PDB file of C-alpha atoms in Angstrom:
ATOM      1  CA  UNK A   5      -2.857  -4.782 -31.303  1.00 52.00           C
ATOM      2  CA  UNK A   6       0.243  -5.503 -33.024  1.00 53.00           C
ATOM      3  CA  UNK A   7       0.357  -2.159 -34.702  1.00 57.00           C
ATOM      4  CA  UNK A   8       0.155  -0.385 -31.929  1.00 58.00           C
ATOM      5  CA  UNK A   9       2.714  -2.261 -30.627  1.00 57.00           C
ATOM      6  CA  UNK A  10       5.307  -1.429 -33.779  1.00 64.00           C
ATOM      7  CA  UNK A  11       3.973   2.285 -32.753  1.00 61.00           C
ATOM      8  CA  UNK A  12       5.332   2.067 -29.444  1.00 60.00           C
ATOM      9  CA  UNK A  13       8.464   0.071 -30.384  1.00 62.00           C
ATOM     10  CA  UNK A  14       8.497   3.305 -32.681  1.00 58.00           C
ATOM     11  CA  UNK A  15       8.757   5.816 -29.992  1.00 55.00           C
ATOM     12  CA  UNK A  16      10.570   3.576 -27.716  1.00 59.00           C
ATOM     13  CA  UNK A  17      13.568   3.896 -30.756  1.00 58.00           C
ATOM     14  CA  UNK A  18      12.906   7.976 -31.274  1.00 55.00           C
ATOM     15  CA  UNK A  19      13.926   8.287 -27.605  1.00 54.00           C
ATOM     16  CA  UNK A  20      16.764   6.380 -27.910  1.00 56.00           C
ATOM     17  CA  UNK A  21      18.377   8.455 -30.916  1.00 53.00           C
ATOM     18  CA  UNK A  22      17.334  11.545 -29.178  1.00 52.00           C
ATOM     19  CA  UNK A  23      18.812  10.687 -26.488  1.00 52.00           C
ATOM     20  CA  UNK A  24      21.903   9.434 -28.495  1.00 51.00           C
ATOM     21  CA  UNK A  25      22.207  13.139 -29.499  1.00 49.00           C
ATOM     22  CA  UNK A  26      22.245  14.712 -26.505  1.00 48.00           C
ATOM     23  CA  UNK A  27      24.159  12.311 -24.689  1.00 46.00           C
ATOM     24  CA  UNK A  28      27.521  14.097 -25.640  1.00 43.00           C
ATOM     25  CA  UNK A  29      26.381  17.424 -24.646  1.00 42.00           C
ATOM     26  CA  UNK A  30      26.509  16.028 -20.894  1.00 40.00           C
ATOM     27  CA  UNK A  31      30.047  14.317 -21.398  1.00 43.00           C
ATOM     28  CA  UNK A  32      31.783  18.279 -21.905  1.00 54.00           C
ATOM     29  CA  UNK A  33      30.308  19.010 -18.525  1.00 58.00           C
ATOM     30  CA  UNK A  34      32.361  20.851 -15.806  1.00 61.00           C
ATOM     31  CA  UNK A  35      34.662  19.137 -13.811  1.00 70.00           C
ATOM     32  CA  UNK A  36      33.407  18.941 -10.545  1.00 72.00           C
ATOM     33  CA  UNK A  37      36.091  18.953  -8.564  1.00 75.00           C
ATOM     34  CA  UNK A  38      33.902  18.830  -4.983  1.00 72.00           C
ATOM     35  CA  UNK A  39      32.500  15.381  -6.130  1.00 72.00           C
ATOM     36  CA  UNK A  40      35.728  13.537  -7.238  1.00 76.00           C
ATOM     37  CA  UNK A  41      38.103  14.738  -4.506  1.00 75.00           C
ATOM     38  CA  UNK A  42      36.136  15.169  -1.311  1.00 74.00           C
ATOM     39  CA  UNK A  43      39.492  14.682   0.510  1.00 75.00           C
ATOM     40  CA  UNK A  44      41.090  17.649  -0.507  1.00 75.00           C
ATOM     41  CA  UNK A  45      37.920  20.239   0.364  1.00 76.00           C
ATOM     42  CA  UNK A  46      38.270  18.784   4.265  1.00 78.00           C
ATOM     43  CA  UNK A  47      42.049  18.794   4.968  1.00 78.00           C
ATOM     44  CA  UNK A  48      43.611  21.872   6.921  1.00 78.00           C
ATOM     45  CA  UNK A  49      47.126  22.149   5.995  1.00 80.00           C
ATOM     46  CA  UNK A  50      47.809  23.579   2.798  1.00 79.00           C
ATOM     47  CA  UNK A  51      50.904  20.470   2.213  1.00 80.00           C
ATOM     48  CA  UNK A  52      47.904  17.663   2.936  1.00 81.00           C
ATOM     49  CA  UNK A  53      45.267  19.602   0.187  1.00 79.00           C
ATOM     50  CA  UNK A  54      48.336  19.422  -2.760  1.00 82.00           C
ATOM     51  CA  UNK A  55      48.844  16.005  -1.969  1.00 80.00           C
ATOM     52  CA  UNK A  56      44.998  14.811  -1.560  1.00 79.00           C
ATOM     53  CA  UNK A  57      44.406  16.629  -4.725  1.00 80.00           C
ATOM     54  CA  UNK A  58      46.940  16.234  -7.096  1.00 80.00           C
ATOM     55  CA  UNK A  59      49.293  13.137  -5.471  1.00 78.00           C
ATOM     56  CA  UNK A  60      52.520  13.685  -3.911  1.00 74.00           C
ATOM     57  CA  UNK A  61      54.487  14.637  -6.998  1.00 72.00           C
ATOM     58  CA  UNK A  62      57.783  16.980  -6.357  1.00 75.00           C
ATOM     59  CA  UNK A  63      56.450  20.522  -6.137  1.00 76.00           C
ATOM     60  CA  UNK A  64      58.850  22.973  -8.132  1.00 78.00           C
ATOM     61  CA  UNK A  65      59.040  26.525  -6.738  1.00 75.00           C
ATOM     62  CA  UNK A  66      58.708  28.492 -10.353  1.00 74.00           C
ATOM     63  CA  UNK A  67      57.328  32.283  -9.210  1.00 73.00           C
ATOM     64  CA  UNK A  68      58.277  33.165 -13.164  1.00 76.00           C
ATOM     65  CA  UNK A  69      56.286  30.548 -14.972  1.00 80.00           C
ATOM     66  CA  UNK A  70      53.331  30.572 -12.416  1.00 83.00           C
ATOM     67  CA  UNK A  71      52.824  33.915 -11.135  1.00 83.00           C
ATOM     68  CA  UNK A  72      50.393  35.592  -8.657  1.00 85.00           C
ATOM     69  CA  UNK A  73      49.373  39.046  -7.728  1.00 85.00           C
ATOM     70  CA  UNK A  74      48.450  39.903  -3.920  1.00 83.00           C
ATOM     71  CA  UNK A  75      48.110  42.610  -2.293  1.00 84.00           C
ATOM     72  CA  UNK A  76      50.991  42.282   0.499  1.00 82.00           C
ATOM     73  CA  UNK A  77      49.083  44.289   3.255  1.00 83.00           C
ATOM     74  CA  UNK A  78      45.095  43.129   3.026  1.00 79.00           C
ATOM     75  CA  UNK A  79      43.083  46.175   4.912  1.00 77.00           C
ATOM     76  CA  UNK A  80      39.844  44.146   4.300  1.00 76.00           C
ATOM     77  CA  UNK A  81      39.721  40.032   5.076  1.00 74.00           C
ATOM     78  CA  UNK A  82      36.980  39.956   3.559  1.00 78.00           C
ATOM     79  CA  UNK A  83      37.847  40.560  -0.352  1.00 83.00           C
ATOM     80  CA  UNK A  84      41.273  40.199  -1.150  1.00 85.00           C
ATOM     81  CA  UNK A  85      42.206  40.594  -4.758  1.00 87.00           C
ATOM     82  CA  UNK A  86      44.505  37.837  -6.458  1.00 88.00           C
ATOM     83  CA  UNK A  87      45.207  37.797 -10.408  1.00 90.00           C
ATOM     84  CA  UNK A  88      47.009  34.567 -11.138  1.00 88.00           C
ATOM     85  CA  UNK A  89      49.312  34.175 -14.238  1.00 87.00           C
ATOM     86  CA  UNK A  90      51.173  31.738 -16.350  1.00 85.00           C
ATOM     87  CA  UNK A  91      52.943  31.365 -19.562  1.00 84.00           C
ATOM     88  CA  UNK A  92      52.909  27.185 -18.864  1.00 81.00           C
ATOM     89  CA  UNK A  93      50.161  24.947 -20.986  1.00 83.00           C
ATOM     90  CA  UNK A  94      48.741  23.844 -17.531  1.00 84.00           C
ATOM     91  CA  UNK A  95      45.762  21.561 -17.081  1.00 85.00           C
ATOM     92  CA  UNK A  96      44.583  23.100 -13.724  1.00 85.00           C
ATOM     93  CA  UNK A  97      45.587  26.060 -11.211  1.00 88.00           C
ATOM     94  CA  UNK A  98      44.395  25.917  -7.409  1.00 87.00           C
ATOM     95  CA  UNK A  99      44.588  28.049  -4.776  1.00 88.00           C
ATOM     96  CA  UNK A 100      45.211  27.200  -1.102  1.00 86.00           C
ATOM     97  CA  UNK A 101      45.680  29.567   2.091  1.00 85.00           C
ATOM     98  CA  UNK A 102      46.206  28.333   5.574  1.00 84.00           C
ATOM     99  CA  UNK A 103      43.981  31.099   7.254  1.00 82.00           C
ATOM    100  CA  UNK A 104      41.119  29.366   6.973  1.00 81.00           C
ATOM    101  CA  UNK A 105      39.629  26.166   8.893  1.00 80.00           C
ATOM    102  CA  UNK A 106      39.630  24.458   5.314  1.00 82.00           C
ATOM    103  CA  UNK A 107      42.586  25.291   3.007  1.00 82.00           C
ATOM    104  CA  UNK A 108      41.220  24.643  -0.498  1.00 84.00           C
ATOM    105  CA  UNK A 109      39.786  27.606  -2.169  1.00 84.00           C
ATOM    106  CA  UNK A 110      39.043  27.080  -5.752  1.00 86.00           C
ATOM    107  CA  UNK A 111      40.715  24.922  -8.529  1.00 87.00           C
ATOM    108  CA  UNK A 112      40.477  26.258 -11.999  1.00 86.00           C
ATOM    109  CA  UNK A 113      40.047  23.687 -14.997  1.00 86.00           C
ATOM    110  CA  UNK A 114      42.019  24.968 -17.658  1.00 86.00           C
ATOM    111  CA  UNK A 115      40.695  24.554 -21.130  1.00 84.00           C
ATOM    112  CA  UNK A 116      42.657  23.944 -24.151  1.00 81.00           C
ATOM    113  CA  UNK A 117      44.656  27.321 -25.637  1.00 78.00           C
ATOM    114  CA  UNK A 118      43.205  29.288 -22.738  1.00 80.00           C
ATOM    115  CA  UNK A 119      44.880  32.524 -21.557  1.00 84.00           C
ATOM    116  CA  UNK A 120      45.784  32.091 -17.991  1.00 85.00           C
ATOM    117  CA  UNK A 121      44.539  35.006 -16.150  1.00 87.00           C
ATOM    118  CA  UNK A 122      42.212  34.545 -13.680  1.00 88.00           C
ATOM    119  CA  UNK A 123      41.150  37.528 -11.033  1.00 89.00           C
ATOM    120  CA  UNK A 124      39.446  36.209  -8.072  1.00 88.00           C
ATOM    121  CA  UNK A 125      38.515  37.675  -4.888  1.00 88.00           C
ATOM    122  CA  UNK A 126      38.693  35.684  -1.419  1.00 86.00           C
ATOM    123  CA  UNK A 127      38.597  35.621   2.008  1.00 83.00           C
ATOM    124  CA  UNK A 128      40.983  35.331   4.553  1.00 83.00           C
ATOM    125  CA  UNK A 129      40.506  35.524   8.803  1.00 81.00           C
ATOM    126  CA  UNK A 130      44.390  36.063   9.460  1.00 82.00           C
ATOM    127  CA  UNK A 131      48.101  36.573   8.036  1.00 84.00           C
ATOM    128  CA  UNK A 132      48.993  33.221   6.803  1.00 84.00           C
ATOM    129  CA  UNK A 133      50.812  32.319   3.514  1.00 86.00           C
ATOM    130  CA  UNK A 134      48.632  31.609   0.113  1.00 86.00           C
ATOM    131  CA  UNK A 135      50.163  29.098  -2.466  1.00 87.00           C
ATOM    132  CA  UNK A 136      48.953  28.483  -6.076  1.00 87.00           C
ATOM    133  CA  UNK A 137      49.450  24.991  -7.610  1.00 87.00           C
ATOM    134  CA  UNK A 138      49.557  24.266 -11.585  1.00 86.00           C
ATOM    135  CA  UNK A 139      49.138  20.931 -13.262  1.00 86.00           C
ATOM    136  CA  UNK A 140      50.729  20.890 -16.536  1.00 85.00           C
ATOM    137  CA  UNK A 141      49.553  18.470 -19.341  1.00 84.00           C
ATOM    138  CA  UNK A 142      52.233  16.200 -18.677  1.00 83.00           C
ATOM    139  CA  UNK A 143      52.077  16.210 -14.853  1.00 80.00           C
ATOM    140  CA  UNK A 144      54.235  18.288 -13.623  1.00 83.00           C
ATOM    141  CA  UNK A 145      53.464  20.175 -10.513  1.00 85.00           C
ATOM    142  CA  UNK A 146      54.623  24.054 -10.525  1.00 86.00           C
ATOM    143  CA  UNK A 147      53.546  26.227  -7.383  1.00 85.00           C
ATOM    144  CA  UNK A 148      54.548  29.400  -5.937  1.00 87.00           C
ATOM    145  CA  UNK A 149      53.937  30.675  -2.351  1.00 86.00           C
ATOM    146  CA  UNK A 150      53.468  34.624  -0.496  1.00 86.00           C
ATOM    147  CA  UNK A 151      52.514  35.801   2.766  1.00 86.00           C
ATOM    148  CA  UNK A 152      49.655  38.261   3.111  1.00 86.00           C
ATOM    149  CA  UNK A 153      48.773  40.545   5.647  1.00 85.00           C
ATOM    150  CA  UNK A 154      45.655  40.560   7.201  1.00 83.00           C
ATOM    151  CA  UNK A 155      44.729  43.235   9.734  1.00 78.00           C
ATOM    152  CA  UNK A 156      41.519  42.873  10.502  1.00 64.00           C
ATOM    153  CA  UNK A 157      40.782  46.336  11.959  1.00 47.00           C
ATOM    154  CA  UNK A 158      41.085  48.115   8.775  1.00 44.00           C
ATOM    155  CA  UNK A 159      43.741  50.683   9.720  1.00 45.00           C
ATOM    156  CA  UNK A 160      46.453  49.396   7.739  1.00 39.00           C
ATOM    157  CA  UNK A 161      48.869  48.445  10.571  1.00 40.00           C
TER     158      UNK A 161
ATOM    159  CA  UNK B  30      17.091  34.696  -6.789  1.00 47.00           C
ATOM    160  CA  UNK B  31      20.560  34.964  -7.588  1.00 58.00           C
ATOM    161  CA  UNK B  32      21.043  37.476  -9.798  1.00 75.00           C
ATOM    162  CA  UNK B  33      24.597  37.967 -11.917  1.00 84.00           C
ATOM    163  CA  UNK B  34      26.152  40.903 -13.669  1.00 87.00           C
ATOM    164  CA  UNK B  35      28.382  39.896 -17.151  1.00 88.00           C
ATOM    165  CA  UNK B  36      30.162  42.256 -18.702  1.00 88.00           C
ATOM    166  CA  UNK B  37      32.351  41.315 -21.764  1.00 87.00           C
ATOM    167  CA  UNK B  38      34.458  43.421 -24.602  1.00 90.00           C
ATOM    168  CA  UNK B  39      36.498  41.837 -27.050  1.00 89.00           C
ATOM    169  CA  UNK B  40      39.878  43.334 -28.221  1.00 89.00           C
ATOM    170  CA  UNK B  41      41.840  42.048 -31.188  1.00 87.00           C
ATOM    171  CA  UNK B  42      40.263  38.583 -30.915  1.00 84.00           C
ATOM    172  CA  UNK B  43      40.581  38.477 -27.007  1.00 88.00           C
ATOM    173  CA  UNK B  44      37.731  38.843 -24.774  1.00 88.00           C
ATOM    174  CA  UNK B  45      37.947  40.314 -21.333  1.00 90.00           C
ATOM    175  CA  UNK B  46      34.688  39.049 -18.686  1.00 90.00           C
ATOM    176  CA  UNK B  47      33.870  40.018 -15.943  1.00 90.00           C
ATOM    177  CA  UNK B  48      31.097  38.405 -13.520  1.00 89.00           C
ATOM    178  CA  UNK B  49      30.128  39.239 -10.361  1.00 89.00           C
ATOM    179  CA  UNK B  50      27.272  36.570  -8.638  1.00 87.00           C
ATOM    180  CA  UNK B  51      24.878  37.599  -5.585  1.00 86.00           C
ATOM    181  CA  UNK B  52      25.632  34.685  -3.035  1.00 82.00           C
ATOM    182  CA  UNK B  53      26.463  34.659   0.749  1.00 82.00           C
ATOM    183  CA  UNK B  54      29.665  32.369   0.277  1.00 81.00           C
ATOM    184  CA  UNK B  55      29.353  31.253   3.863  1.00 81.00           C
ATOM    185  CA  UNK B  56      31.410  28.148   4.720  1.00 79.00           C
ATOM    186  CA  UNK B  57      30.554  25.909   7.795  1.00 79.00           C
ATOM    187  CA  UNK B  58      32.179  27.525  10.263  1.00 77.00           C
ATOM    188  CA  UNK B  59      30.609  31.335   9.304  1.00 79.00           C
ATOM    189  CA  UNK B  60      26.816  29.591   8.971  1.00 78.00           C
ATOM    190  CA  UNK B  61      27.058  28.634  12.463  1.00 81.00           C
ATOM    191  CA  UNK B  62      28.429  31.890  13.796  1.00 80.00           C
ATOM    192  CA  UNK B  63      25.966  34.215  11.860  1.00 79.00           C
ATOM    193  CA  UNK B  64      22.782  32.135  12.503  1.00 78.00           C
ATOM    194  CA  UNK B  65      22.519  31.907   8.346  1.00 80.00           C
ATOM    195  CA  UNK B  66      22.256  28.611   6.315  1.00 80.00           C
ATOM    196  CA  UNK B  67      25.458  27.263   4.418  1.00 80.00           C
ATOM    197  CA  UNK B  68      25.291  28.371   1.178  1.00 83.00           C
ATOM    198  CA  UNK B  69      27.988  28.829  -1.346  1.00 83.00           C
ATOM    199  CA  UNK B  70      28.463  28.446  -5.350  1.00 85.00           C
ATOM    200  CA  UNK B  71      30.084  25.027  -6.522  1.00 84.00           C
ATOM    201  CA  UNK B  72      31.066  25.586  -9.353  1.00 85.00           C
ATOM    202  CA  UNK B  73      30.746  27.831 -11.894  1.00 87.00           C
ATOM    203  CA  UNK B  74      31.438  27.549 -16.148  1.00 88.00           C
ATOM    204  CA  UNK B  75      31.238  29.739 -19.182  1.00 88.00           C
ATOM    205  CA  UNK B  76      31.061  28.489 -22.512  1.00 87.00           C
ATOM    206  CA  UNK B  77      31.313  30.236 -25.997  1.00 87.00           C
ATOM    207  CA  UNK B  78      29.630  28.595 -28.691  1.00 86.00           C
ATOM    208  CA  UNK B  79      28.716  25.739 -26.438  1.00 84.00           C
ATOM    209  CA  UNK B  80      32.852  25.073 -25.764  1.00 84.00           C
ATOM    210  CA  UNK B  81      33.772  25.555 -22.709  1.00 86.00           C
ATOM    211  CA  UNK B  82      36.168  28.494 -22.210  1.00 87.00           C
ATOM    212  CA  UNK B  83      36.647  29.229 -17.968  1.00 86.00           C
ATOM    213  CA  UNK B  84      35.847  26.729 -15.091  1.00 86.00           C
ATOM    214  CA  UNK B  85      36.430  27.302 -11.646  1.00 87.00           C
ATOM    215  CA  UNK B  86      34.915  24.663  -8.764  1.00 86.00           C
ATOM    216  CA  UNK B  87      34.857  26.750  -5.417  1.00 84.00           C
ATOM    217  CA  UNK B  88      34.552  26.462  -1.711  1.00 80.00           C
ATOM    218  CA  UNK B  89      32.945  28.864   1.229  1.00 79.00           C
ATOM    219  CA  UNK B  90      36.253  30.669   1.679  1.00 83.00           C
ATOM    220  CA  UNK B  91      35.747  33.179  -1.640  1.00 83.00           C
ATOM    221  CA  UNK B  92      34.553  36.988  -1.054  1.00 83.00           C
ATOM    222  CA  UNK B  93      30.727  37.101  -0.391  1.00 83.00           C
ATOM    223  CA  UNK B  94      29.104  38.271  -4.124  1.00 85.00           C
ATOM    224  CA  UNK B  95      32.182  36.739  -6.104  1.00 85.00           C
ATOM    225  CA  UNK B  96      33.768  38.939  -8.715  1.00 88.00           C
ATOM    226  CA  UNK B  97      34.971  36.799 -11.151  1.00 88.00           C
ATOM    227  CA  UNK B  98      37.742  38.237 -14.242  1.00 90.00           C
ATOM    228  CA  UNK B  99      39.628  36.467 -16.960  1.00 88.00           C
ATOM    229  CA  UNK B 100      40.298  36.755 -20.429  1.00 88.00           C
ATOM    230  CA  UNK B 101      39.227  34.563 -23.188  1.00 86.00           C
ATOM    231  CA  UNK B 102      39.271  34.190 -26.770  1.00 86.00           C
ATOM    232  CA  UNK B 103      36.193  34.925 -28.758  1.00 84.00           C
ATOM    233  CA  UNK B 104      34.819  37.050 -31.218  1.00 85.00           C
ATOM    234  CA  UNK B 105      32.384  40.080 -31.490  1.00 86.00           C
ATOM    235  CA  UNK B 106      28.310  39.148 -31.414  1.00 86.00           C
ATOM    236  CA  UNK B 107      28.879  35.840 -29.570  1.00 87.00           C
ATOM    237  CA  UNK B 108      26.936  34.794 -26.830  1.00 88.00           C
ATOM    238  CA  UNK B 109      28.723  33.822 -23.158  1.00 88.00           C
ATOM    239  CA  UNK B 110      27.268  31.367 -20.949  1.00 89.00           C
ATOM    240  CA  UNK B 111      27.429  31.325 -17.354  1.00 88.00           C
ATOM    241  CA  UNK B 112      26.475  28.342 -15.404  1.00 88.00           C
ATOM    242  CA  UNK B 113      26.665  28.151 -11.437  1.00 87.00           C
ATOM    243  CA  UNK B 114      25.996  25.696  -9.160  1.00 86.00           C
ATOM    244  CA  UNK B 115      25.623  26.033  -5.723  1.00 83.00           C
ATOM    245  CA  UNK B 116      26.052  23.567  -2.866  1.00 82.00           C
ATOM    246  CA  UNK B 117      21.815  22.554  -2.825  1.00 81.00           C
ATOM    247  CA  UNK B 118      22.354  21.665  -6.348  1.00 77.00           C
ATOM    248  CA  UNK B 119      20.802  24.123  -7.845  1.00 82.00           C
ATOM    249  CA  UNK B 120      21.619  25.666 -11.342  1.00 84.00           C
ATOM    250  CA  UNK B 121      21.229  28.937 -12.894  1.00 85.00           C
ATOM    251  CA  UNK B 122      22.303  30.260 -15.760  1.00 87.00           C
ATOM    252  CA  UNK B 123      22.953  33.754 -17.408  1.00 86.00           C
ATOM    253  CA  UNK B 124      23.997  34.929 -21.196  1.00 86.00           C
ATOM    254  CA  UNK B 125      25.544  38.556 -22.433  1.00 87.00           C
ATOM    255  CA  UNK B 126      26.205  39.172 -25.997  1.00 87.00           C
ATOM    256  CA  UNK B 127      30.304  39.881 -26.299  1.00 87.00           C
ATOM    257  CA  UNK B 128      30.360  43.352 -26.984  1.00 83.00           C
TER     258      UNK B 128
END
């Protein structure tokens, strides 16, 4: 009886350390940004979003440091191109429009020595302005703002 | 279900991806008016190596069958990862040898 105890205690211990190993694999997980600020994924106006997601730090206006690309006329809502770049060590870039019921689009966790040049497509219903927001390391708050066209008919007017 | 297309070349030590995912991306608002379930991606990550090198968490309001781009560091004969998540939960993953 008692040996078969030990032989249990035995597994009970090989679990443990095999656990133990794994354990760290979980911690580099994703951020999941949807999970730790609901608040921002329900607010409409693109000024509420910044603030529910990254406080209500001065924004600076830097179009050089944090760039975007966007078509200025969209012919199709439904896919609009936008290439967003930076020369700044930020931590992480999101994108807001105020076309949309909900204005948060996507955040981007930047890892460390990354190359910031994301190309994402999205979707917009009408002409509204888009602004991207970076968080740099230190907590600084960079954004920079355009209007896009949307004309939903397709004929480029 | 989902299927996903990876294609990535490196150039002098700097990898260029691209990633396009089969999903609906339809928020709330376009569920109800199309008569479809809600069904977008979370999140998505890639990882060389097992480090993580691009993370992006989404909402309903990107193009239906993302296309994804960036650039990355990496080298030749390395394997990417892609993980997504949609908003059920449920995980799927895809690899491509760096070309």
């Amino acid at each position: 009886m008692e040996n078969r105890m030990d032989r249990r205690k035995f597994l009970g211990v090989g679990l443990a350390a095999f656990a133990a190993i794994f354990a760290p694999t979980t911690d580099l997980k994703a951020v999941d940004f949807r999970a730790t600020k609901p608040a921002a994924w329900e607010s409409e106006k693109t000024k509420d979003g910044i603030k529910a997601l990254y406080g209500s730090a001065g924004l600076k206006n830097d179009e050089k440091k944090l760039s975007f690309k966007a078509p200025k006329l969209a012919e199709n809502g439904g896919s609009i191109p936008i290439t967003i770049e930076s020369s700044l060590d930020l931590e992480s870039v999101a994108f807001f429009q105020d076309a949309n019921p909900r204005c948060l689009t996507c955040v981007f966790t930047v890892p460390k020595d990354a190359i910031i040049e994301y190309d994402i497509r999205v979707k917009m219903r009408q002409t509204a302005f888009v602004t991207v927001v970076g968080k740099t390391r230190d907590g600084q708050l960079y954004s920079s703002t355009k209007e896009i066209d949307v004309s939903i008919g397709g004929c480029g007017g | 279900m989902a299927k996903m297309k990876i294609k990535a070349k490196e150039k002098k030590g700097v990898v260029k991806v691209k990633a396009m995912f089969t999903n609906l991306m339809a928020d709330r608002e376009q569920a109800i008016k199309t008569g479809v379930k809600e069904e977008y991606l979370r999140q998505v990550t890639a990882k060389i190596n097992d480090v993580i090198v691009y993370e992006v968490t989404m909402g309903g309001f990107m193009s239906e069958n993302p296309l994804l781009k960036f650039k990355c560091k990496g080298k030749k004969g390395d394997k990417i990862v892609f993980t997504t998540v949609d908003n059920h939960g449920k995980e799927e993953t895809g690899k491509k040898k760096i070309k």
